[in-house]
Amino acid sequence: MNADAPGPATLDTTAELRKRIDTTKAHPARVYDVFLGGKDNYPADREAAALAAKANPRGHLDVRHNRDFIRRAVTALAGATGIRQFLDIGTGLPTRQNVHQIAQGIAPDARIVYVDNDPIVLVHAQALLTSSPEGRTDYIEADLRDPARILEAARRTLDFDRPVGLVLAAILHFIEDDEAYPVVAQLLDALPSGSHLVLSHLSADMNPVPINKVAETFRKRGFSFVLRRREEIERFVTDNGLELLDPGIVASRHWRPDHLADATEVPGPAPEQLDHLDQGRYVSISEATDEDVNIYVLVARKP
């Protein structure tokens, strides 16, 4: 982050933030971190991840394909499309190839605002989500259900008279319909013509048996967890008058695959947090089949 662009999230010290971290309840960002092999999670998060892995032993492929879709989508927008601003809501814990690293690797002057509602994410974001000298990054601690607060704080860093890439990756399935559709509409309404929506969402109609088992494990731990069919996901596009980019709404592995992740996604042991499941070895995302993927993705433009 740039020191000249303080956001509301920078008001708490790291010590104060750590006091607010609830380690007794699983949090989506930290469960996601478990599946990516991260270390910034707690027993409650590992328990939730373990139960999800038992329900769907190859579910980690969804997590990793989702990360690679974000890479490809941000690359496309920052490259050929020329987007220089990104609002990434539901950021999660910093991992390899965050949005600012991808965008600023193409356009060093790109500006990125990250949003999440877990204090531990903010602790790591403050330390690791640092901008290139030419660009800017900022972090907002806020909930997706409060778009007015997000938009107000994001204006400290982003120019809403210029196109913005709105990234909603694997977050909307944590919000019920009566909030999800209005929230996305409010966010998009604030963005100018030429802005783009990057969206990924767990599906109700792709391989429904394993994903419904996963959903049930999360609901038992207090998460809202809403699987949506393709036509319900399409509403985020049609309700807001967006134009889908090719190839449309597809399984994550089919959105403009470039196979650039294959070299680094080497088969190996599962993260140590999941070792006790005896699930064997992680496989490369290149080995995934359509039966392994339960997530729809899309990129759409605001006319």
XYZ file of N, CA, C and O in Angstrom, residues 165-288:
496
model
N -12.149 -2.910 -13.048
C -12.408 -4.341 -13.062
C -12.884 -4.774 -11.684
O -12.123 -4.701 -10.711
N -14.154 -5.157 -11.581
C -14.740 -5.601 -10.313
C -14.564 -7.121 -10.218
O -15.121 -7.864 -11.028
N -13.797 -7.583 -9.241
C -13.503 -9.004 -9.080
C -14.317 -9.563 -7.917
O -14.136 -9.153 -6.760
N -15.227 -10.482 -8.237
C -16.039 -11.180 -7.227
C -15.787 -12.670 -7.416
O -16.568 -13.380 -8.036
N -14.681 -13.121 -6.875
C -14.237 -14.498 -7.104
C -14.595 -15.378 -5.912
O -14.140 -15.131 -4.791
N -15.430 -16.375 -6.154
C -15.791 -17.373 -5.143
C -16.269 -16.734 -3.848
O -15.881 -17.147 -2.750
N -17.131 -15.726 -3.966
C -17.657 -15.063 -2.771
C -19.170 -15.000 -2.747
O -19.792 -15.078 -1.695
N -19.798 -14.913 -3.911
C -21.249 -14.715 -3.930
C -22.015 -15.936 -3.423
O -23.167 -15.811 -2.996
N -21.397 -17.120 -3.452
C -22.110 -18.274 -2.907
C -22.182 -18.250 -1.387
O -22.794 -19.127 -0.785
N -21.615 -17.230 -0.740
C -21.766 -17.065 0.702
C -22.881 -16.074 1.053
O -23.042 -15.718 2.228
N -23.638 -15.622 0.042
C -24.669 -14.614 0.268
C -25.989 -15.075 -0.322
O -26.041 -15.560 -1.461
N -27.062 -14.898 0.426
C -28.389 -15.304 -0.016
C -28.882 -14.398 -1.151
O -28.420 -13.272 -1.318
N -29.876 -14.902 -1.893
C -30.373 -14.187 -3.067
C -30.848 -12.777 -2.763
O -30.608 -11.850 -3.547
N -31.525 -12.601 -1.634
C -32.122 -11.293 -1.363
C -31.082 -10.214 -1.135
O -31.401 -9.015 -1.175
N -29.829 -10.610 -0.905
C -28.741 -9.642 -0.787
C -27.811 -9.694 -1.987
O -27.304 -8.644 -2.426
N -27.556 -10.863 -2.518
C -26.540 -11.015 -3.566
C -26.847 -10.173 -4.804
O -25.988 -9.423 -5.296
N -28.052 -10.297 -5.342
C -28.366 -9.580 -6.576
C -28.379 -8.061 -6.389
O -27.802 -7.326 -7.211
N -29.000 -7.531 -5.312
C -28.950 -6.084 -5.109
C -27.535 -5.548 -4.865
O -27.195 -4.450 -5.315
N -26.706 -6.308 -4.149
C -25.337 -5.863 -3.869
C -24.541 -5.715 -5.164
O -23.865 -4.702 -5.386
N -24.608 -6.721 -6.028
C -23.876 -6.648 -7.295
C -24.399 -5.494 -8.142
O -23.623 -4.758 -8.762
N -25.709 -5.294 -8.143
C -26.293 -4.193 -8.917
C -25.796 -2.844 -8.407
O -25.460 -1.954 -9.196
N -25.724 -2.682 -7.080
C -25.265 -1.413 -6.514
C -23.799 -1.155 -6.839
O -23.410 -0.020 -7.156
N -22.988 -2.190 -6.780
C -21.574 -2.021 -7.112
C -21.390 -1.643 -8.580
O -20.661 -0.698 -8.910
N -22.071 -2.364 -9.460
C -21.919 -2.099 -10.893
C -22.503 -0.753 -11.287
O -21.983 -0.082 -12.188
N -23.568 -0.354 -10.617
C -24.188 0.932 -10.942
C -23.226 2.093 -10.699
O -23.308 3.123 -11.371
N -22.317 1.925 -9.747
C -21.364 2.995 -9.426
C -20.189 3.064 -10.396
O -19.442 4.048 -10.391
N -20.038 2.042 -11.226
C -18.876 1.975 -12.119
C -19.233 2.501 -13.504
O -20.354 2.337 -13.976
N -18.275 3.125 -14.191
C -18.565 3.723 -15.493
C -18.582 2.711 -16.628
O -18.193 1.547 -16.463
N -19.037 3.161 -17.765
C -19.000 2.352 -18.983
C -17.577 1.878 -19.247
O -16.611 2.616 -19.022
N -17.464 0.663 -19.723
C -16.138 0.092 -19.974
C -15.591 -0.703 -18.814
O -14.560 -1.374 -18.946
N -16.286 -0.647 -17.663
C -15.883 -1.478 -16.523
C -16.230 -2.931 -16.810
O -17.072 -3.235 -17.663
N -15.599 -3.831 -16.084
C -15.812 -5.269 -16.302
C -16.058 -5.978 -14.983
O -15.497 -5.600 -13.942
N -16.881 -7.014 -15.036
C -17.125 -7.896 -13.895
C -16.390 -9.206 -14.125
O -16.558 -9.854 -15.163
N -15.572 -9.607 -13.154
C -14.914 -10.916 -13.137
C -15.572 -11.710 -12.029
O -15.507 -11.326 -10.854
N -16.231 -12.806 -12.377
C -17.035 -13.533 -11.397
C -16.769 -15.032 -11.493
O -16.688 -15.593 -12.586
N -16.640 -15.657 -10.326
C -16.621 -17.123 -10.257
C -17.568 -17.545 -9.148
O -17.706 -16.858 -8.134
N -18.221 -18.699 -9.337
C -19.307 -19.076 -8.436
C -19.484 -20.594 -8.451
O -19.602 -21.198 -9.514
N -19.526 -21.202 -7.279
C -19.817 -22.629 -7.195
C -21.227 -22.905 -7.712
O -22.146 -22.138 -7.458
N -21.365 -24.004 -8.436
C -22.608 -24.257 -9.164
C -23.470 -25.316 -8.489
O -22.979 -26.177 -7.756
N -24.769 -25.238 -8.800
C -25.707 -26.245 -8.313
C -25.959 -27.332 -9.337
O -26.527 -28.376 -9.004
N -25.548 -27.098 -10.588
C -25.922 -28.041 -11.647
C -24.740 -28.712 -12.335
O -24.932 -29.546 -13.211
N -23.513 -28.379 -11.947
C -22.354 -29.123 -12.436
C -21.960 -30.121 -11.352
O -21.665 -29.726 -10.226
N -21.972 -31.392 -11.674
C -21.561 -32.404 -10.702
C -22.189 -32.142 -9.328
O -21.480 -31.922 -8.334
N -23.507 -32.141 -9.247
C -24.197 -31.687 -8.035
C -23.974 -32.545 -6.801
O -24.041 -32.024 -5.682
N -23.724 -33.833 -6.959
C -23.633 -34.689 -5.776
C -22.467 -34.294 -4.871
O -22.661 -34.007 -3.672
N -21.226 -34.226 -5.369
C -20.126 -33.879 -4.452
C -20.205 -32.455 -3.931
O -19.901 -32.210 -2.759
N -20.616 -31.501 -4.762
C -20.617 -30.111 -4.301
C -21.707 -29.880 -3.273
O -21.554 -29.070 -2.351
N -22.829 -30.591 -3.374
C -23.869 -30.446 -2.353
C -23.424 -31.038 -1.025
O -23.797 -30.537 0.039
N -22.613 -32.077 -1.067
C -22.048 -32.625 0.163
C -21.121 -31.600 0.821
O -21.133 -31.425 2.041
N -20.326 -30.922 0.004
C -19.436 -29.880 0.520
C -20.251 -28.748 1.124
O -19.957 -28.258 2.229
N -21.277 -28.316 0.406
C -22.118 -27.215 0.884
C -22.715 -27.532 2.246
O -22.767 -26.676 3.139
N -23.146 -28.767 2.423
C -23.756 -29.148 3.687
C -22.761 -29.080 4.829
O -23.102 -28.670 5.955
N -21.499 -29.454 4.582
C -20.497 -29.368 5.648
C -20.279 -27.926 6.081
O -20.090 -27.649 7.267
N -20.305 -26.987 5.141
C -20.110 -25.581 5.491
C -21.337 -25.023 6.211
O -21.208 -24.234 7.158
N -22.526 -25.398 5.763
C -23.739 -24.894 6.424
C -23.786 -25.336 7.882
O -24.237 -24.583 8.752
N -23.320 -26.544 8.158
C -23.317 -27.041 9.538
C -22.375 -26.236 10.415
O -22.489 -26.273 11.641
N -21.442 -25.513 9.800
C -20.520 -24.671 10.554
C -20.918 -23.208 10.514
O -20.128 -22.325 10.814
N -22.148 -22.948 10.150
C -22.680 -21.602 10.262
C -22.507 -20.714 9.055
O -22.870 -19.537 9.104
N -21.954 -21.241 7.963
C -21.823 -20.438 6.757
C -23.160 -20.369 6.021
O -23.893 -21.361 5.946
N -23.482 -19.208 5.462
C -24.473 -19.185 4.385
C -23.768 -19.770 3.163
O -22.634 -19.412 2.869
N -24.425 -20.671 2.478
C -23.765 -21.320 1.345
C -24.817 -21.604 0.293
O -25.642 -22.503 0.448
N -24.818 -20.802 -0.767
C -25.870 -20.844 -1.783
C -25.277 -21.290 -3.113
O -24.565 -20.528 -3.780
N -25.557 -22.521 -3.489
C -25.162 -22.993 -4.807
C -26.195 -22.494 -5.813
O -27.399 -22.571 -5.571
N -25.738 -21.973 -6.953
C -26.669 -21.454 -7.955
C -26.472 -22.171 -9.286
O -25.352 -22.528 -9.662
N -27.582 -22.349 -9.991
C -27.549 -22.926 -11.339
C -27.018 -21.892 -12.320
O -26.966 -20.695 -12.038
N -26.666 -22.368 -13.502
C -26.089 -21.482 -14.509
C -26.992 -20.287 -14.791
O -26.523 -19.145 -14.871
N -28.302 -20.524 -14.941
C -29.203 -19.416 -15.259
C -29.302 -18.419 -14.110
O -29.534 -17.215 -14.335
N -29.116 -18.887 -12.872
C -29.131 -17.971 -11.730
C -27.852 -17.136 -11.685
O -27.881 -15.962 -11.283
N -26.756 -17.722 -12.087
C -25.500 -16.973 -12.177
C -25.565 -15.972 -13.327
O -25.077 -14.841 -13.217
N -26.204 -16.367 -14.412
C -26.338 -15.467 -15.559
C -27.105 -14.197 -15.201
O -26.920 -13.151 -15.825
N -27.964 -14.261 -14.201
C -28.713 -13.084 -13.785
C -27.804 -11.931 -13.373
O -28.166 -10.750 -13.529
N -26.629 -12.224 -12.824
C -25.703 -11.158 -12.451
C -25.257 -10.379 -13.686
O -24.849 -9.222 -13.587
N -25.351 -11.012 -14.839
C -25.014 -10.362 -16.112
C -26.236 -9.668 -16.696
O -26.224 -8.461 -16.973
N -27.316 -10.415 -16.879
C -28.489 -9.883 -17.576
C -29.207 -8.810 -16.766
O -29.689 -7.809 -17.329
N -29.300 -8.975 -15.444
C -29.983 -7.978 -14.621
C -29.293 -6.626 -14.676
O -29.924 -5.590 -14.417
N -28.006 -6.624 -14.992
C -27.231 -5.385 -14.987
C -26.838 -4.918 -16.381
O -26.019 -4.002 -16.524
N -27.422 -5.554 -17.403
C -27.191 -5.111 -18.771
C -25.760 -5.261 -19.245
O -25.292 -4.485 -20.086
N -25.071 -6.280 -18.745
C -23.675 -6.481 -19.119
C -23.568 -7.299 -20.406
O -24.486 -8.016 -20.792
N -22.395 -7.213 -21.025
C -22.106 -7.973 -22.236
C -21.048 -9.022 -21.919
O -19.929 -8.689 -21.513
N -21.397 -10.290 -22.088
C -20.450 -11.370 -21.804
C -19.293 -11.365 -22.787
O -19.492 -11.196 -23.989
N -18.096 -11.557 -22.284
C -16.942 -11.778 -23.147
C -16.862 -13.261 -23.480
O -17.288 -14.111 -22.687
N -16.327 -13.585 -24.636
C -16.106 -14.987 -24.998
C -15.160 -15.634 -23.981
O -14.220 -14.986 -23.510
N -15.399 -16.872 -23.619
C -16.376 -17.830 -24.149
C -17.691 -17.886 -23.383
O -18.386 -18.905 -23.422
N -18.065 -16.835 -22.675
C -19.318 -16.816 -21.949
C -19.200 -17.391 -20.554
O -18.158 -17.288 -19.902
N -20.274 -18.020 -20.080
C -20.306 -18.639 -18.754
C -19.921 -20.103 -18.913
O -20.668 -20.889 -19.501
N -18.767 -20.449 -18.398
C -18.227 -21.801 -18.615
C -17.598 -22.314 -17.330
O -17.359 -21.562 -16.388
N -17.319 -23.607 -17.304
C -16.534 -24.159 -16.205
C -15.165 -23.491 -16.179
O -14.605 -23.138 -17.227
N -14.631 -23.300 -14.980
C -13.405 -22.511 -14.827
C -12.275 -22.971 -15.730
O -11.520 -22.151 -16.267
N -12.143 -24.253 -15.929
C -11.015 -24.758 -16.719
C -11.155 -24.441 -18.194
O -10.196 -24.601 -18.949
N -12.328 -23.982 -18.639
C -12.551 -23.714 -20.057
C -12.531 -22.227 -20.411
O -12.772 -21.873 -21.559
N -12.241 -21.352 -19.432
C -12.210 -19.920 -19.752
C -10.809 -19.559 -20.249
O -9.876 -19.401 -19.474
N -10.675 -19.476 -21.553
C -9.423 -19.070 -22.214
C -8.200 -19.757 -21.607
O -7.246 -19.093 -21.150
N -8.170 -21.069 -21.578
C -7.024 -21.760 -20.975
C -5.737 -21.452 -21.726
O -5.718 -21.414 -22.954
N -4.676 -21.214 -20.970
C -3.377 -20.960 -21.605
C -2.317 -21.957 -21.135
O -1.202 -21.948 -21.641
N -2.675 -22.785 -20.138
C -1.804 -23.863 -19.643
C -0.503 -23.335 -19.037
O 0.430 -24.103 -18.845
N -0.450 -22.041 -18.713
C 0.781 -21.491 -18.146
C 0.985 -21.921 -16.703
O 2.101 -21.844 -16.189
N -0.076 -22.350 -16.037
C 0.070 -22.805 -14.647
C 0.605 -24.226 -14.566
O 1.058 -24.657 -13.518
N 0.553 -24.952 -15.670
C 0.885 -26.369 -15.623
C 2.297 -26.635 -15.115
O 2.548 -27.603 -14.407
N 3.222 -25.774 -15.478
C 4.617 -26.007 -15.112
C 4.840 -25.906 -13.606
O 5.723 -26.555 -13.054
N 4.022 -25.081 -12.926
C 4.220 -24.902 -11.489
C 3.290 -25.775 -10.661
O 3.540 -26.011 -9.481
N 2.204 -26.262 -11.255
C 1.267 -27.107 -10.521
C 1.736 -28.566 -10.588
O 1.132 -29.415 -11.222
N 2.843 -28.834 -9.951
C 3.448 -30.163 -10.003
C 2.758 -31.082 -8.995
O 2.532 -30.686 -7.852
N 2.432 -32.306 -9.394
C 1.827 -33.223 -8.428
C 2.702 -33.369 -7.190
O 3.924 -33.426 -7.272
N 2.069 -33.396 -6.045
C 2.819 -33.518 -4.809
C 1.901 -33.856 -3.660
O 0.709 -34.082 -3.864
N 2.430 -33.906 -2.456
C 1.591 -34.278 -1.308
C 0.565 -33.196 -1.007
O 0.775 -32.026 -1.293
N -0.531 -33.616 -0.412
C -1.541 -32.659 0.032
C -0.952 -31.794 1.147
O 0.017 -32.175 1.797
N -1.501 -30.592 1.370
C -1.034 -29.769 2.487
C -1.070 -30.554 3.787
O -1.945 -31.393 4.006
N -0.121 -30.263 4.670
C -0.011 -31.040 5.898
C -1.281 -30.982 6.733
O -1.601 -31.926 7.462
N -2.057 -29.888 6.592
C -3.296 -29.788 7.361
C -4.299 -30.866 6.972
O -5.216 -31.171 7.725
N -4.139 -31.433 5.763
C -5.073 -32.440 5.278
C -4.445 -33.821 5.200
O -5.066 -34.759 4.703
N -3.227 -33.964 5.690
C -2.530 -35.243 5.588
C -3.308 -36.386 6.223
O -3.305 -37.513 5.722
N -3.977 -36.094 7.328
C -4.639 -37.168 8.071
C -5.819 -37.755 7.299
O -6.350 -38.791 7.667
N -6.241 -37.094 6.223
C -7.357 -37.610 5.445
C -6.958 -38.794 4.577
O -7.803 -39.495 4.043
N -5.640 -38.958 4.411
C -5.148 -40.046 3.562
C -5.781 -39.968 2.170
O -6.225 -40.964 1.608
N -5.784 -38.758 1.621
C -6.390 -38.569 0.301
C -5.382 -38.725 -0.835
O -5.669 -38.366 -1.964
N -4.200 -39.200 -0.500
C -3.224 -39.364 -1.575
C -2.535 -38.061 -1.897
O -2.329 -37.224 -1.036
N -2.245 -37.868 -3.161
C -1.446 -36.731 -3.577
C -2.281 -35.746 -4.366
O -3.209 -36.102 -5.068
N -1.928 -34.484 -4.206
C -2.523 -33.468 -5.061
C -2.133 -33.763 -6.504
O -1.037 -34.248 -6.778
N -3.020 -33.445 -7.421
C -2.686 -33.603 -8.826
C -2.633 -32.227 -9.467
O -3.199 -31.263 -8.968
N -1.958 -32.145 -10.583
C -1.878 -30.883 -11.314
C -3.269 -30.489 -11.792
O -4.089 -31.340 -12.150
N -3.537 -29.178 -11.835
C -4.838 -28.745 -12.344
C -4.994 -29.121 -13.814
O -6.112 -29.212 -14.308
N -3.892 -29.362 -14.493
C -3.994 -29.780 -15.891
C -4.595 -31.173 -16.018
O -5.061 -31.565 -17.087
N -4.577 -31.941 -14.917
C -5.135 -33.284 -14.930
C -6.628 -33.303 -14.598
O -7.268 -34.351 -14.662
N -7.181 -32.159 -14.239
C -8.597 -32.102 -13.890
C -9.454 -32.389 -15.113
O -9.102 -32.045 -16.247
